[in-house]
């Protein structure tokens, strides 16, 4: 069971100031802390748990399309303006 939205590998490869030589055991607590403080508190428990289930699921057909929310991209808001979002995972 995957417990986080991102992985240690994503952190090592896609963030600044993280050496590829740092052990996963030192990064994993920071991922958990960041999710709890910066993500879960902002989006709420229900959406957070649904995102975790989506990331873990092999068959994503029963979920809304969370790809832009997780991976980033462009989308149109309610006012039909194009917005850009970096994504929660990246």
PDB file of C-alpha atoms in Angstrom:
ATOM      1  CA  UNK A   1       0.000   0.000   0.000  1.00  0.00           C
ATOM      2  CA  UNK A   2       1.379   3.369  -1.024  1.00  0.00           C
ATOM      3  CA  UNK A   3       1.072   5.886   1.759  1.00  0.00           C
ATOM      4  CA  UNK A   4       2.078   9.087  -0.001  1.00  0.00           C
ATOM      5  CA  UNK A   5       1.242  11.092  -3.089  1.00  0.00           C
ATOM      6  CA  UNK A   6       4.857  11.268  -4.182  1.00  0.00           C
ATOM      7  CA  UNK A   7       7.942   9.105  -3.887  1.00  0.00           C
ATOM      8  CA  UNK A   8      11.461   9.545  -2.592  1.00  0.00           C
ATOM      9  CA  UNK A   9      12.640   9.224  -6.201  1.00  0.00           C
ATOM     10  CA  UNK A  10      10.416  12.147  -7.256  1.00  0.00           C
ATOM     11  CA  UNK A  11      11.837  14.254  -4.450  1.00  0.00           C
ATOM     12  CA  UNK A  12      15.426  13.394  -5.355  1.00  0.00           C
ATOM     13  CA  UNK A  13      14.902  13.982  -9.076  1.00  0.00           C
ATOM     14  CA  UNK A  14      12.559  16.964  -9.126  1.00  0.00           C
ATOM     15  CA  UNK A  15      13.496  19.246  -6.243  1.00  0.00           C
ATOM     16  CA  UNK A  16      16.387  21.519  -5.541  1.00  0.00           C
ATOM     17  CA  UNK A  17      18.907  20.952  -2.789  1.00  0.00           C
ATOM     18  CA  UNK A  18      18.274  17.228  -2.332  1.00  0.00           C
ATOM     19  CA  UNK A  19      21.279  15.039  -2.961  1.00  0.00           C
ATOM     20  CA  UNK A  20      20.691  11.731  -4.687  1.00  0.00           C
ATOM     21  CA  UNK A  21      22.861  10.217  -1.948  1.00  0.00           C
ATOM     22  CA  UNK A  22      20.477  10.981   0.927  1.00  0.00           C
ATOM     23  CA  UNK A  23      18.843   7.843   2.276  1.00  0.00           C
ATOM     24  CA  UNK A  24      15.107   7.314   1.746  1.00  0.00           C
ATOM     25  CA  UNK A  25      14.606   6.930   5.489  1.00  0.00           C
ATOM     26  CA  UNK A  26      15.575  10.599   5.915  1.00  0.00           C
ATOM     27  CA  UNK A  27      13.228  11.855   3.180  1.00  0.00           C
ATOM     28  CA  UNK A  28      10.086   9.826   3.928  1.00  0.00           C
ATOM     29  CA  UNK A  29       9.265  11.621   7.213  1.00  0.00           C
ATOM     30  CA  UNK A  30       9.536  14.952   5.389  1.00  0.00           C
ATOM     31  CA  UNK A  31       7.103  13.768   2.698  1.00  0.00           C
ATOM     32  CA  UNK A  32       4.612  12.741   5.375  1.00  0.00           C
ATOM     33  CA  UNK A  33       5.009  16.032   7.231  1.00  0.00           C
ATOM     34  CA  UNK A  34       4.606  18.062   4.057  1.00  0.00           C
ATOM     35  CA  UNK A  35       1.475  16.163   3.034  1.00  0.00           C
ATOM     36  CA  UNK A  36      -0.086  16.561   6.478  1.00  0.00           C
ATOM     37  CA  UNK A  37       0.738  20.263   6.877  1.00  0.00           C
ATOM     38  CA  UNK A  38       0.717  21.648   3.338  1.00  0.00           C
ATOM     39  CA  UNK A  39      -1.696  19.458   1.400  1.00  0.00           C
ATOM     40  CA  UNK A  40      -4.172  17.628   3.629  1.00  0.00           C
ATOM     41  CA  UNK A  41      -5.035  20.714   5.679  1.00  0.00           C
ATOM     42  CA  UNK A  42      -5.747  22.683   2.509  1.00  0.00           C
ATOM     43  CA  UNK A  43      -7.818  20.139   0.551  1.00  0.00           C
ATOM     44  CA  UNK A  44      -9.461  18.223   3.400  1.00  0.00           C
ATOM     45  CA  UNK A  45      -9.398  14.600   4.501  1.00  0.00           C
ATOM     46  CA  UNK A  46     -11.916  13.283   1.952  1.00  0.00           C
ATOM     47  CA  UNK A  47     -10.079  14.574  -1.134  1.00  0.00           C
ATOM     48  CA  UNK A  48      -6.680  13.683   0.302  1.00  0.00           C
ATOM     49  CA  UNK A  49      -7.759  10.084   0.953  1.00  0.00           C
ATOM     50  CA  UNK A  50      -9.337   9.885  -2.513  1.00  0.00           C
ATOM     51  CA  UNK A  51      -6.067  11.079  -4.067  1.00  0.00           C
ATOM     52  CA  UNK A  52      -4.119   8.429  -2.153  1.00  0.00           C
ATOM     53  CA  UNK A  53      -6.582   5.768  -3.353  1.00  0.00           C
ATOM     54  CA  UNK A  54      -6.269   7.105  -6.934  1.00  0.00           C
ATOM     55  CA  UNK A  55      -2.473   6.974  -6.856  1.00  0.00           C
ATOM     56  CA  UNK A  56      -2.584   3.398  -5.513  1.00  0.00           C
ATOM     57  CA  UNK A  57      -5.271   2.133  -7.910  1.00  0.00           C
ATOM     58  CA  UNK A  58      -4.348   0.119 -10.977  1.00  0.00           C
ATOM     59  CA  UNK A  59      -7.775   0.813 -12.527  1.00  0.00           C
ATOM     60  CA  UNK A  60      -8.415   4.548 -12.269  1.00  0.00           C
ATOM     61  CA  UNK A  61     -11.705   4.475 -14.202  1.00  0.00           C
ATOM     62  CA  UNK A  62     -13.844   4.824 -11.069  1.00  0.00           C
ATOM     63  CA  UNK A  63     -12.111   8.069 -10.037  1.00  0.00           C
ATOM     64  CA  UNK A  64     -12.325  11.632 -11.337  1.00  0.00           C
ATOM     65  CA  UNK A  65      -9.396  12.598 -13.551  1.00  0.00           C
ATOM     66  CA  UNK A  66      -6.856  13.850 -11.026  1.00  0.00           C
ATOM     67  CA  UNK A  67      -3.950  13.934 -13.491  1.00  0.00           C
ATOM     68  CA  UNK A  68      -3.630  17.734 -13.679  1.00  0.00           C
ATOM     69  CA  UNK A  69      -4.035  18.114  -9.911  1.00  0.00           C
ATOM     70  CA  UNK A  70      -1.297  15.565  -9.269  1.00  0.00           C
ATOM     71  CA  UNK A  71       1.067  16.079 -12.214  1.00  0.00           C
ATOM     72  CA  UNK A  72       0.379  19.660 -13.211  1.00  0.00           C
ATOM     73  CA  UNK A  73      -0.787  21.219 -16.448  1.00  0.00           C
ATOM     74  CA  UNK A  74      -3.150  23.803 -17.860  1.00  0.00           C
ATOM     75  CA  UNK A  75      -6.875  23.934 -17.186  1.00  0.00           C
ATOM     76  CA  UNK A  76      -9.808  26.318 -17.573  1.00  0.00           C
ATOM     77  CA  UNK A  77     -11.355  27.788 -14.456  1.00  0.00           C
ATOM     78  CA  UNK A  78     -15.044  28.642 -13.949  1.00  0.00           C
ATOM     79  CA  UNK A  79     -14.522  31.985 -15.709  1.00  0.00           C
ATOM     80  CA  UNK A  80     -13.063  30.204 -18.777  1.00  0.00           C
ATOM     81  CA  UNK A  81      -9.600  31.579 -18.071  1.00  0.00           C
ATOM     82  CA  UNK A  82      -6.634  29.308 -18.668  1.00  0.00           C
ATOM     83  CA  UNK A  83      -4.647  28.561 -15.542  1.00  0.00           C
ATOM     84  CA  UNK A  84      -1.405  26.671 -14.996  1.00  0.00           C
ATOM     85  CA  UNK A  85      -0.642  24.431 -12.036  1.00  0.00           C
ATOM     86  CA  UNK A  86       2.632  22.662 -11.193  1.00  0.00           C
ATOM     87  CA  UNK A  87       0.933  19.675  -9.563  1.00  0.00           C
ATOM     88  CA  UNK A  88       1.077  18.147  -6.102  1.00  0.00           C
ATOM     89  CA  UNK A  89       3.493  15.381  -7.030  1.00  0.00           C
ATOM     90  CA  UNK A  90       6.036  17.327  -9.013  1.00  0.00           C
TER      91      UNK A  90
END
